[in-house]
Amino acid sequence: MRSIKDFARWYFSRGALPYWSILLLDSIFVVFSGLLAYTVHHGSDATFEVFYPLVLTLGVFLLCFIVGFRIFHTYQGVMRFSSFSDLMRVSSAVIVAIVLVFVVQWLFSASDWLIAFSTADVILMALFVIALMWTVRIWVKTIYEDSLHTTTLKTAYILGIREGGVALAKNIRASSESPYKVMGFISDEQDADMKHRRLMGLRIYPFDADLADFMKRQKISTLIVSPLKMGLLRENEDILNSLVDAGIKIMVTPKAREWDGKQDLDVRELHPVAVEDLLPREKIEVDMKAAADLLHDKVVMITGAAGSIGSEMVRQVATYKPSHLVLIDQAETPMHDIRLMMRNRWPEIKSETIVADISDQRNMERIFSTYRPDYVFHAAAYKHVPMMEDNPYESVVNNIYGTKIIADLSVKYGTKKFVMVSTDKAVNPTNVMGCSKRICEIYVQSLDKAIKDGKVKGSTQFVTTRFGNVLGSNGSVIPIFQEQIQKGGPVTVTHPDIIRFFMLIPEACKLVIEAGTMGKGGEIYVFDMGKPVKIADLAKRMIRLSGAKDVEIKFTGLRAGEKLYEEVLNDKEVTLPTFHPKIKVARVREYDFGDVSEEISALIKEAPEKDSMEIVAHMKRIVPEFKSQHSEYEVLDHKEDDNRK
């Protein structure tokens, strides 16, 4: 017994055996099965009488089996990682072999050196071969998983017993790279009839408050969550917290928000659950066919193409196979990454990765005259509130002047549609950045109206999309919190009551594309961002999920221009429904383009000679609802109130 264990350890400590050794073993099974089948039907005495001709016959039959083995590559797999598909290949190879055996017997039926095998003999021989080949493969796999490899595999339960859970379990069993051993399934209350039954030979257990304690008693280290059960985990915070506190690793798939129940799930894509997976939001469904029809074979320009939103826009637009992508950003290294991405993933699409400043009017004119884009997605902007609060001149030059240049050139060069990415900070703005984006909204809206009224010659339609924070964007709170937790804290939150809306970058970009391409011009589209999230609660959950101990949350006070909550509408705006339940159109005040253009042009012209206070005062005249908070510019609001008195 000890020698068998020693041999097994030696075998499993090596790489895969050479293919010839597996082929040799299977060949021995063929000859042995032939002898056994003939003996069963004809008796041992008859077998011994024709033993040498019988062995010669089986040698010929073996050639037929080797042909089947070669066609289905039965000897090239690693037996310790054998899967159901491997067993099916064995069966298919044997079926091909016995067909060839019948052909050989028919061709040499008159020969006196070939022993005749009846149909029953051949079929019985085939069954013996399949049984032996299956048995050895299953036996080797079982020994590998249940004895020698048990110490390195992580024991796991799978949450979900429908399509997602079963797909994960099958992939884990079939994958040679899987670090998990599935020990059972967890069923929620909707599957009550399945509790304590078996699935794929494994027990099904209930999803309840005792789950963490039960898994600890069973020595289960990991809970793998089906993509269809992420909502269940989000809705049961107490159970989630108890699992985390018990040291149980929770693994999820990156397709959790996109999985349609049909795609393959790859165990290699599993990753530890992150806070963004647990935000209380519904999956956003977007029908992109109409957008695809519009963008296909068109020239599409994307500004801010190297940023968080812009780069995702590039990826999504590229899937619709435009004839040409014109990508603009002033960040050189990120743009180089975009260039490599386009070259590797979409080499068939013509793409220009241009390092340029959108406020450089002469260069932008050259680019527009060269490429004449059909669609422009304008995502370029300075977005960090504290930075723009300290640098209002840059917000005027980059955000406002840059947008004006791109918008005016779109009209001049016949762009069909201009889609601007705006922000909820443009609503009742309390900071310079938000006000600059609101001025951009006003400009493109009034320009669209002027075109429709015949006051400006052109045909471009201008659409604005307005949404809140996107998860994973540069400078968002989650990567900042992650870095602070890794350093041992403290995690800094500005205020215990501050809340924000969140959306995933791919979802936001899909809505931008759909709203932009569906809009007729002049609309401000507002996205349903789901439920707001308290930032302090977000920090607490991230600390808990990280497993870090004694990490403090420190409240630092609201930053300049920051407010406790963001809005997607101002006090006088109302929304109307659209083609998508998650997209509303805001009914906003209309502005005269002549007045707006004159006022904005004056702001841009005067900005280089004015100080920050004078620049912000001018911005407040354009956007009267701009009321500064926690900022040095609050004195301007007080002066205005005094003047009214």
PDB file of N, CA and C in Angstrom, residues 94-181:
ATOM      1  N   VAL A  94     -13.675   5.067 -29.826  1.00  0.00           N
ATOM      2  CA  VAL A  94     -13.975   3.632 -29.857  1.00  0.00           C
ATOM      3  C   VAL A  94     -15.040   3.328 -30.909  1.00  0.00           C
ATOM      4  N   ILE A  95     -16.025   4.216 -31.040  1.00  0.00           N
ATOM      5  CA  ILE A  95     -17.068   4.002 -32.057  1.00  0.00           C
ATOM      6  C   ILE A  95     -16.453   4.004 -33.455  1.00  0.00           C
ATOM      7  N   VAL A  96     -15.567   4.975 -33.707  1.00  0.00           N
ATOM      8  CA  VAL A  96     -14.888   5.014 -35.006  1.00  0.00           C
ATOM      9  C   VAL A  96     -14.079   3.737 -35.218  1.00  0.00           C
ATOM     10  N   ALA A  97     -13.426   3.274 -34.159  1.00  0.00           N
ATOM     11  CA  ALA A  97     -12.583   2.083 -34.261  1.00  0.00           C
ATOM     12  C   ALA A  97     -13.379   0.840 -34.625  1.00  0.00           C
ATOM     13  N   ILE A  98     -14.522   0.647 -33.983  1.00  0.00           N
ATOM     14  CA  ILE A  98     -15.279  -0.583 -34.265  1.00  0.00           C
ATOM     15  C   ILE A  98     -15.880  -0.546 -35.669  1.00  0.00           C
ATOM     16  N   VAL A  99     -16.190   0.659 -36.168  1.00  0.00           N
ATOM     17  CA  VAL A  99     -16.648   0.757 -37.559  1.00  0.00           C
ATOM     18  C   VAL A  99     -15.528   0.291 -38.490  1.00  0.00           C
ATOM     19  N   LEU A 100     -14.305   0.742 -38.208  1.00  0.00           N
ATOM     20  CA  LEU A 100     -13.154   0.321 -39.019  1.00  0.00           C
ATOM     21  C   LEU A 100     -12.905  -1.177 -38.887  1.00  0.00           C
ATOM     22  N   VAL A 101     -13.125  -1.731 -37.695  1.00  0.00           N
ATOM     23  CA  VAL A 101     -12.957  -3.174 -37.490  1.00  0.00           C
ATOM     24  C   VAL A 101     -13.909  -3.948 -38.388  1.00  0.00           C
ATOM     25  N   PHE A 102     -15.162  -3.516 -38.434  1.00  0.00           N
ATOM     26  CA  PHE A 102     -16.140  -4.192 -39.307  1.00  0.00           C
ATOM     27  C   PHE A 102     -15.715  -4.096 -40.773  1.00  0.00           C
ATOM     28  N   VAL A 103     -15.172  -2.950 -41.167  1.00  0.00           N
ATOM     29  CA  VAL A 103     -14.714  -2.778 -42.551  1.00  0.00           C
ATOM     30  C   VAL A 103     -13.550  -3.726 -42.841  1.00  0.00           C
ATOM     31  N   VAL A 104     -12.595  -3.820 -41.911  1.00  0.00           N
ATOM     32  CA  VAL A 104     -11.442  -4.699 -42.087  1.00  0.00           C
ATOM     33  C   VAL A 104     -11.895  -6.144 -42.201  1.00  0.00           C
ATOM     34  N   GLN A 105     -12.827  -6.540 -41.333  1.00  0.00           N
ATOM     35  CA  GLN A 105     -13.297  -7.945 -41.390  1.00  0.00           C
ATOM     36  C   GLN A 105     -14.002  -8.231 -42.700  1.00  0.00           C
ATOM     37  N   TRP A 106     -14.726  -7.239 -43.216  1.00  0.00           N
ATOM     38  CA  TRP A 106     -15.421  -7.451 -44.501  1.00  0.00           C
ATOM     39  C   TRP A 106     -14.406  -7.575 -45.648  1.00  0.00           C
ATOM     40  N   LEU A 107     -13.352  -6.730 -45.605  1.00  0.00           N
ATOM     41  CA  LEU A 107     -12.350  -6.754 -46.671  1.00  0.00           C
ATOM     42  C   LEU A 107     -11.545  -8.047 -46.665  1.00  0.00           C
ATOM     43  N   PHE A 108     -11.275  -8.594 -45.465  1.00  0.00           N
ATOM     44  CA  PHE A 108     -10.431  -9.791 -45.364  1.00  0.00           C
ATOM     45  C   PHE A 108     -11.236 -11.011 -44.909  1.00  0.00           C
ATOM     46  N   SER A 109     -12.499 -11.031 -45.270  1.00  0.00           N
ATOM     47  CA  SER A 109     -13.369 -12.129 -44.819  1.00  0.00           C
ATOM     48  C   SER A 109     -12.922 -13.486 -45.371  1.00  0.00           C
ATOM     49  N   ALA A 110     -12.255 -13.490 -46.541  1.00  0.00           N
ATOM     50  CA  ALA A 110     -11.826 -14.763 -47.144  1.00  0.00           C
ATOM     51  C   ALA A 110     -10.454 -15.205 -46.644  1.00  0.00           C
ATOM     52  N   SER A 111      -9.824 -14.399 -45.826  1.00  0.00           N
ATOM     53  CA  SER A 111      -8.476 -14.712 -45.356  1.00  0.00           C
ATOM     54  C   SER A 111      -8.529 -15.794 -44.284  1.00  0.00           C
ATOM     55  N   ASP A 112      -7.527 -16.679 -44.308  1.00  0.00           N
ATOM     56  CA  ASP A 112      -7.503 -17.745 -43.320  1.00  0.00           C
ATOM     57  C   ASP A 112      -6.619 -17.409 -42.118  1.00  0.00           C
ATOM     58  N   TRP A 113      -5.948 -16.227 -42.153  1.00  0.00           N
ATOM     59  CA  TRP A 113      -5.091 -15.845 -41.030  1.00  0.00           C
ATOM     60  C   TRP A 113      -5.765 -14.893 -40.057  1.00  0.00           C
ATOM     61  N   LEU A 114      -6.979 -14.411 -40.411  1.00  0.00           N
ATOM     62  CA  LEU A 114      -7.704 -13.466 -39.561  1.00  0.00           C
ATOM     63  C   LEU A 114      -8.845 -14.195 -38.870  1.00  0.00           C
ATOM     64  N   ILE A 115      -8.860 -14.164 -37.547  1.00  0.00           N
ATOM     65  CA  ILE A 115      -9.939 -14.797 -36.782  1.00  0.00           C
ATOM     66  C   ILE A 115     -11.205 -13.967 -36.917  1.00  0.00           C
ATOM     67  N   ALA A 116     -12.282 -14.625 -37.252  1.00  0.00           N
ATOM     68  CA  ALA A 116     -13.557 -13.916 -37.419  1.00  0.00           C
ATOM     69  C   ALA A 116     -14.157 -13.579 -36.051  1.00  0.00           C
ATOM     70  N   PHE A 117     -14.449 -12.291 -35.851  1.00  0.00           N
ATOM     71  CA  PHE A 117     -15.155 -11.814 -34.647  1.00  0.00           C
ATOM     72  C   PHE A 117     -16.604 -11.555 -35.022  1.00  0.00           C
ATOM     73  N   SER A 118     -17.499 -12.121 -34.248  1.00  0.00           N
ATOM     74  CA  SER A 118     -18.909 -11.847 -34.491  1.00  0.00           C
ATOM     75  C   SER A 118     -19.226 -10.408 -34.080  1.00  0.00           C
ATOM     76  N   THR A 119     -20.423  -9.930 -34.485  1.00  0.00           N
ATOM     77  CA  THR A 119     -20.847  -8.572 -34.094  1.00  0.00           C
ATOM     78  C   THR A 119     -20.881  -8.441 -32.578  1.00  0.00           C
ATOM     79  N   ALA A 120     -21.365  -9.501 -31.901  1.00  0.00           N
ATOM     80  CA  ALA A 120     -21.428  -9.471 -30.435  1.00  0.00           C
ATOM     81  C   ALA A 120     -20.030  -9.385 -29.836  1.00  0.00           C
ATOM     82  N   ASP A 121     -19.061 -10.110 -30.460  1.00  0.00           N
ATOM     83  CA  ASP A 121     -17.679 -10.058 -29.971  1.00  0.00           C
ATOM     84  C   ASP A 121     -17.119  -8.634 -30.051  1.00  0.00           C
ATOM     85  N   VAL A 122     -17.339  -7.996 -31.201  1.00  0.00           N
ATOM     86  CA  VAL A 122     -16.789  -6.649 -31.416  1.00  0.00           C
ATOM     87  C   VAL A 122     -17.432  -5.643 -30.460  1.00  0.00           C
ATOM     88  N   ILE A 123     -18.750  -5.716 -30.299  1.00  0.00           N
ATOM     89  CA  ILE A 123     -19.442  -4.761 -29.422  1.00  0.00           C
ATOM     90  C   ILE A 123     -19.007  -4.951 -27.974  1.00  0.00           C
ATOM     91  N   LEU A 124     -18.888  -6.217 -27.546  1.00  0.00           N
ATOM     92  CA  LEU A 124     -18.452  -6.478 -26.172  1.00  0.00           C
ATOM     93  C   LEU A 124     -17.020  -5.979 -25.965  1.00  0.00           C
ATOM     94  N   MET A 125     -16.175  -6.202 -26.967  1.00  0.00           N
ATOM     95  CA  MET A 125     -14.803  -5.707 -26.886  1.00  0.00           C
ATOM     96  C   MET A 125     -14.790  -4.176 -26.729  1.00  0.00           C
ATOM     97  N   ALA A 126     -15.637  -3.481 -27.507  1.00  0.00           N
ATOM     98  CA  ALA A 126     -15.706  -2.013 -27.436  1.00  0.00           C
ATOM     99  C   ALA A 126     -16.146  -1.554 -26.053  1.00  0.00           C
ATOM    100  N   LEU A 127     -17.123  -2.244 -25.480  1.00  0.00           N
ATOM    101  CA  LEU A 127     -17.602  -1.879 -24.143  1.00  0.00           C
ATOM    102  C   LEU A 127     -16.513  -2.064 -23.102  1.00  0.00           C
ATOM    103  N   PHE A 128     -15.744  -3.157 -23.235  1.00  0.00           N
ATOM    104  CA  PHE A 128     -14.642  -3.390 -22.294  1.00  0.00           C
ATOM    105  C   PHE A 128     -13.575  -2.286 -22.423  1.00  0.00           C
ATOM    106  N   VAL A 129     -13.253  -1.893 -23.657  1.00  0.00           N
ATOM    107  CA  VAL A 129     -12.256  -0.843 -23.873  1.00  0.00           C
ATOM    108  C   VAL A 129     -12.706   0.470 -23.235  1.00  0.00           C
ATOM    109  N   ILE A 130     -13.973   0.845 -23.493  1.00  0.00           N
ATOM    110  CA  ILE A 130     -14.505   2.093 -22.920  1.00  0.00           C
ATOM    111  C   ILE A 130     -14.465   2.028 -21.398  1.00  0.00           C
ATOM    112  N   ALA A 131     -14.894   0.903 -20.848  1.00  0.00           N
ATOM    113  CA  ALA A 131     -14.943   0.766 -19.390  1.00  0.00           C
ATOM    114  C   ALA A 131     -13.545   0.918 -18.778  1.00  0.00           C
ATOM    115  N   LEU A 132     -12.550   0.261 -19.393  1.00  0.00           N
ATOM    116  CA  LEU A 132     -11.193   0.330 -18.851  1.00  0.00           C
ATOM    117  C   LEU A 132     -10.592   1.741 -18.981  1.00  0.00           C
ATOM    118  N   MET A 133     -10.777   2.352 -20.142  1.00  0.00           N
ATOM    119  CA  MET A 133     -10.209   3.685 -20.349  1.00  0.00           C
ATOM    120  C   MET A 133     -10.884   4.718 -19.448  1.00  0.00           C
ATOM    121  N   TRP A 134     -12.201   4.622 -19.317  1.00  0.00           N
ATOM    122  CA  TRP A 134     -12.927   5.527 -18.408  1.00  0.00           C
ATOM    123  C   TRP A 134     -12.468   5.315 -16.963  1.00  0.00           C
ATOM    124  N   THR A 135     -12.410   4.047 -16.564  1.00  0.00           N
ATOM    125  CA  THR A 135     -12.090   3.738 -15.165  1.00  0.00           C
ATOM    126  C   THR A 135     -10.739   4.297 -14.760  1.00  0.00           C
ATOM    127  N   VAL A 136      -9.741   4.091 -15.601  1.00  0.00           N
ATOM    128  CA  VAL A 136      -8.396   4.576 -15.261  1.00  0.00           C
ATOM    129  C   VAL A 136      -8.379   6.096 -15.152  1.00  0.00           C
ATOM    130  N   ARG A 137      -9.018   6.781 -16.088  1.00  0.00           N
ATOM    131  CA  ARG A 137      -9.015   8.246 -16.064  1.00  0.00           C
ATOM    132  C   ARG A 137      -9.752   8.784 -14.833  1.00  0.00           C
ATOM    133  N   ILE A 138     -10.906   8.207 -14.529  1.00  0.00           N
ATOM    134  CA  ILE A 138     -11.669   8.658 -13.355  1.00  0.00           C
ATOM    135  C   ILE A 138     -10.916   8.323 -12.075  1.00  0.00           C
ATOM    136  N   TRP A 139     -10.299   7.168 -12.033  1.00  0.00           N
ATOM    137  CA  TRP A 139      -9.554   6.743 -10.844  1.00  0.00           C
ATOM    138  C   TRP A 139      -8.375   7.679 -10.579  1.00  0.00           C
ATOM    139  N   VAL A 140      -7.605   7.999 -11.648  1.00  0.00           N
ATOM    140  CA  VAL A 140      -6.465   8.911 -11.482  1.00  0.00           C
ATOM    141  C   VAL A 140      -6.949  10.291 -11.033  1.00  0.00           C
ATOM    142  N   LYS A 141      -8.018  10.799 -11.661  1.00  0.00           N
ATOM    143  CA  LYS A 141      -8.551  12.116 -11.286  1.00  0.00           C
ATOM    144  C   LYS A 141      -9.033  12.117  -9.838  1.00  0.00           C
ATOM    145  N   THR A 142      -9.688  11.031  -9.416  1.00  0.00           N
ATOM    146  CA  THR A 142     -10.214  10.949  -8.051  1.00  0.00           C
ATOM    147  C   THR A 142      -9.095  10.938  -7.024  1.00  0.00           C
ATOM    148  N   ILE A 143      -8.066  10.131  -7.289  1.00  0.00           N
ATOM    149  CA  ILE A 143      -6.929  10.085  -6.364  1.00  0.00           C
ATOM    150  C   ILE A 143      -6.266  11.460  -6.266  1.00  0.00           C
ATOM    151  N   TYR A 144      -6.102  12.099  -7.407  1.00  0.00           N
ATOM    152  CA  TYR A 144      -5.449  13.405  -7.431  1.00  0.00           C
ATOM    153  C   TYR A 144      -6.227  14.439  -6.620  1.00  0.00           C
ATOM    154  N   GLU A 145      -7.563  14.470  -6.796  1.00  0.00           N
ATOM    155  CA  GLU A 145      -8.386  15.482  -6.131  1.00  0.00           C
ATOM    156  C   GLU A 145      -8.625  15.166  -4.658  1.00  0.00           C
ATOM    157  N   ASP A 146      -8.884  13.892  -4.359  1.00  0.00           N
ATOM    158  CA  ASP A 146      -9.339  13.547  -3.010  1.00  0.00           C
ATOM    159  C   ASP A 146      -8.228  13.220  -2.025  1.00  0.00           C
ATOM    160  N   SER A 147      -7.037  12.916  -2.529  1.00  0.00           N
ATOM    161  CA  SER A 147      -5.985  12.582  -1.566  1.00  0.00           C
ATOM    162  C   SER A 147      -4.811  13.539  -1.648  1.00  0.00           C
ATOM    163  N   LEU A 148      -4.047  13.460  -2.735  1.00  0.00           N
ATOM    164  CA  LEU A 148      -2.808  14.228  -2.784  1.00  0.00           C
ATOM    165  C   LEU A 148      -3.036  15.719  -2.946  1.00  0.00           C
ATOM    166  N   HIS A 149      -4.066  16.140  -3.704  1.00  0.00           N
ATOM    167  CA  HIS A 149      -4.228  17.554  -4.037  1.00  0.00           C
ATOM    168  C   HIS A 149      -5.158  18.283  -3.078  1.00  0.00           C
ATOM    169  N   THR A 150      -5.736  17.570  -2.128  1.00  0.00           N
ATOM    170  CA  THR A 150      -6.703  18.176  -1.219  1.00  0.00           C
ATOM    171  C   THR A 150      -6.094  19.313  -0.424  1.00  0.00           C
ATOM    172  N   THR A 151      -4.834  19.193  -0.067  1.00  0.00           N
ATOM    173  CA  THR A 151      -4.216  20.213   0.772  1.00  0.00           C
ATOM    174  C   THR A 151      -4.017  21.522   0.035  1.00  0.00           C
ATOM    175  N   THR A 152      -3.956  21.522  -1.293  1.00  0.00           N
ATOM    176  CA  THR A 152      -3.741  22.758  -2.043  1.00  0.00           C
ATOM    177  C   THR A 152      -5.035  23.328  -2.607  1.00  0.00           C
ATOM    178  N   LEU A 153      -6.068  22.533  -2.761  1.00  0.00           N
ATOM    179  CA  LEU A 153      -7.344  23.038  -3.251  1.00  0.00           C
ATOM    180  C   LEU A 153      -8.095  23.777  -2.154  1.00  0.00           C
ATOM    181  N   LYS A 154      -8.773  24.844  -2.536  1.00  0.00           N
ATOM    182  CA  LYS A 154      -9.600  25.590  -1.591  1.00  0.00           C
ATOM    183  C   LYS A 154     -11.022  25.041  -1.656  1.00  0.00           C
ATOM    184  N   THR A 155     -11.539  24.632  -0.510  1.00  0.00           N
ATOM    185  CA  THR A 155     -12.901  24.108  -0.470  1.00  0.00           C
ATOM    186  C   THR A 155     -13.889  25.251  -0.648  1.00  0.00           C
ATOM    187  N   ALA A 156     -14.950  24.999  -1.416  1.00  0.00           N
ATOM    188  CA  ALA A 156     -15.871  26.086  -1.745  1.00  0.00           C
ATOM    189  C   ALA A 156     -17.300  25.594  -1.858  1.00  0.00           C
ATOM    190  N   TYR A 157     -18.224  26.465  -1.471  1.00  0.00           N
ATOM    191  CA  TYR A 157     -19.635  26.314  -1.793  1.00  0.00           C
ATOM    192  C   TYR A 157     -19.957  27.316  -2.899  1.00  0.00           C
ATOM    193  N   ILE A 158     -20.954  26.990  -3.703  1.00  0.00           N
ATOM    194  CA  ILE A 158     -21.407  27.903  -4.752  1.00  0.00           C
ATOM    195  C   ILE A 158     -22.787  28.418  -4.381  1.00  0.00           C
ATOM    196  N   LEU A 159     -22.940  29.739  -4.338  1.00  0.00           N
ATOM    197  CA  LEU A 159     -24.229  30.366  -4.066  1.00  0.00           C
ATOM    198  C   LEU A 159     -24.999  30.466  -5.371  1.00  0.00           C
ATOM    199  N   GLY A 160     -26.067  29.672  -5.486  1.00  0.00           N
ATOM    200  CA  GLY A 160     -26.855  29.635  -6.710  1.00  0.00           C
ATOM    201  C   GLY A 160     -26.928  28.241  -7.284  1.00  0.00           C
ATOM    202  N   ILE A 161     -28.150  27.779  -7.576  1.00  0.00           N
ATOM    203  CA  ILE A 161     -28.312  26.412  -8.080  1.00  0.00           C
ATOM    204  C   ILE A 161     -28.973  26.383  -9.460  1.00  0.00           C
ATOM    205  N   ARG A 162     -29.099  27.559 -10.054  1.00  0.00           N
ATOM    206  CA  ARG A 162     -29.660  27.613 -11.404  1.00  0.00           C
ATOM    207  C   ARG A 162     -28.528  27.720 -12.423  1.00  0.00           C
ATOM    208  N   GLU A 163     -28.779  28.430 -13.532  1.00  0.00           N
ATOM    209  CA  GLU A 163     -27.816  28.424 -14.634  1.00  0.00           C
ATOM    210  C   GLU A 163     -26.414  28.866 -14.216  1.00  0.00           C
ATOM    211  N   GLY A 164     -26.336  29.983 -13.490  1.00  0.00           N
ATOM    212  CA  GLY A 164     -25.031  30.517 -13.133  1.00  0.00           C
ATOM    213  C   GLY A 164     -24.228  29.598 -12.240  1.00  0.00           C
ATOM    214  N   GLY A 165     -24.868  29.072 -11.190  1.00  0.00           N
ATOM    215  CA  GLY A 165     -24.177  28.187 -10.264  1.00  0.00           C
ATOM    216  C   GLY A 165     -23.709  26.913 -10.924  1.00  0.00           C
ATOM    217  N   VAL A 166     -24.572  26.316 -11.753  1.00  0.00           N
ATOM    218  CA  VAL A 166     -24.213  25.073 -12.435  1.00  0.00           C
ATOM    219  C   VAL A 166     -23.073  25.321 -13.426  1.00  0.00           C
ATOM    220  N   ALA A 167     -23.134  26.453 -14.153  1.00  0.00           N
ATOM    221  CA  ALA A 167     -22.071  26.780 -15.110  1.00  0.00           C
ATOM    222  C   ALA A 167     -20.729  26.929 -14.406  1.00  0.00           C
ATOM    223  N   LEU A 168     -20.725  27.575 -13.245  1.00  0.00           N
ATOM    224  CA  LEU A 168     -19.484  27.725 -12.484  1.00  0.00           C
ATOM    225  C   LEU A 168     -18.957  26.373 -12.017  1.00  0.00           C
ATOM    226  N   ALA A 169     -19.846  25.538 -11.474  1.00  0.00           N
ATOM    227  CA  ALA A 169     -19.424  24.233 -10.962  1.00  0.00           C
ATOM    228  C   ALA A 169     -18.831  23.372 -12.075  1.00  0.00           C
ATOM    229  N   LYS A 170     -19.448  23.386 -13.251  1.00  0.00           N
ATOM    230  CA  LYS A 170     -18.941  22.592 -14.371  1.00  0.00           C
ATOM    231  C   LYS A 170     -17.562  23.091 -14.804  1.00  0.00           C
ATOM    232  N   ASN A 171     -17.404  24.415 -14.853  1.00  0.00           N
ATOM    233  CA  ASN A 171     -16.125  24.955 -15.278  1.00  0.00           C
ATOM    234  C   ASN A 171     -15.024  24.648 -14.277  1.00  0.00           C
ATOM    235  N   ILE A 172     -15.351  24.703 -12.983  1.00  0.00           N
ATOM    236  CA  ILE A 172     -14.370  24.396 -11.941  1.00  0.00           C
ATOM    237  C   ILE A 172     -13.939  22.944 -12.030  1.00  0.00           C
ATOM    238  N   ARG A 173     -14.898  22.054 -12.245  1.00  0.00           N
ATOM    239  CA  ARG A 173     -14.558  20.632 -12.342  1.00  0.00           C
ATOM    240  C   ARG A 173     -13.734  20.326 -13.580  1.00  0.00           C
ATOM    241  N   ALA A 174     -14.018  21.057 -14.671  1.00  0.00           N
ATOM    242  CA  ALA A 174     -13.355  20.743 -15.934  1.00  0.00           C
ATOM    243  C   ALA A 174     -12.001  21.422 -16.080  1.00  0.00           C
ATOM    244  N   SER A 175     -11.766  22.494 -15.290  1.00  0.00           N
ATOM    245  CA  SER A 175     -10.557  23.284 -15.480  1.00  0.00           C
ATOM    246  C   SER A 175      -9.370  22.685 -14.737  1.00  0.00           C
ATOM    247  N   SER A 176      -8.260  22.537 -15.435  1.00  0.00           N
ATOM    248  CA  SER A 176      -7.038  22.051 -14.807  1.00  0.00           C
ATOM    249  C   SER A 176      -6.369  23.139 -13.969  1.00  0.00           C
ATOM    250  N   GLU A 177      -6.800  24.406 -14.160  1.00  0.00           N
ATOM    251  CA  GLU A 177      -6.200  25.528 -13.445  1.00  0.00           C
ATOM    252  C   GLU A 177      -7.027  25.960 -12.235  1.00  0.00           C
ATOM    253  N   SER A 178      -8.135  25.295 -11.986  1.00  0.00           N
ATOM    254  CA  SER A 178      -9.000  25.724 -10.888  1.00  0.00           C
ATOM    255  C   SER A 178      -8.356  25.447  -9.535  1.00  0.00           C
ATOM    256  N   PRO A 179      -8.322  26.447  -8.641  1.00  0.00           N
ATOM    257  CA  PRO A 179      -7.782  26.225  -7.293  1.00  0.00           C
ATOM    258  C   PRO A 179      -8.853  25.793  -6.301  1.00  0.00           C
ATOM    259  N   TYR A 180     -10.076  25.527  -6.802  1.00  0.00           N
ATOM    260  CA  TYR A 180     -11.197  25.253  -5.904  1.00  0.00           C
ATOM    261  C   TYR A 180     -11.691  23.813  -6.035  1.00  0.00           C
ATOM    262  N   LYS A 181     -12.223  23.309  -4.946  1.00  0.00           N
ATOM    263  CA  LYS A 181     -12.927  22.024  -4.933  1.00  0.00           C
ATOM    264  C   LYS A 181     -14.343  22.306  -4.432  1.00  0.00           C
TER     265      LYS A 181
END
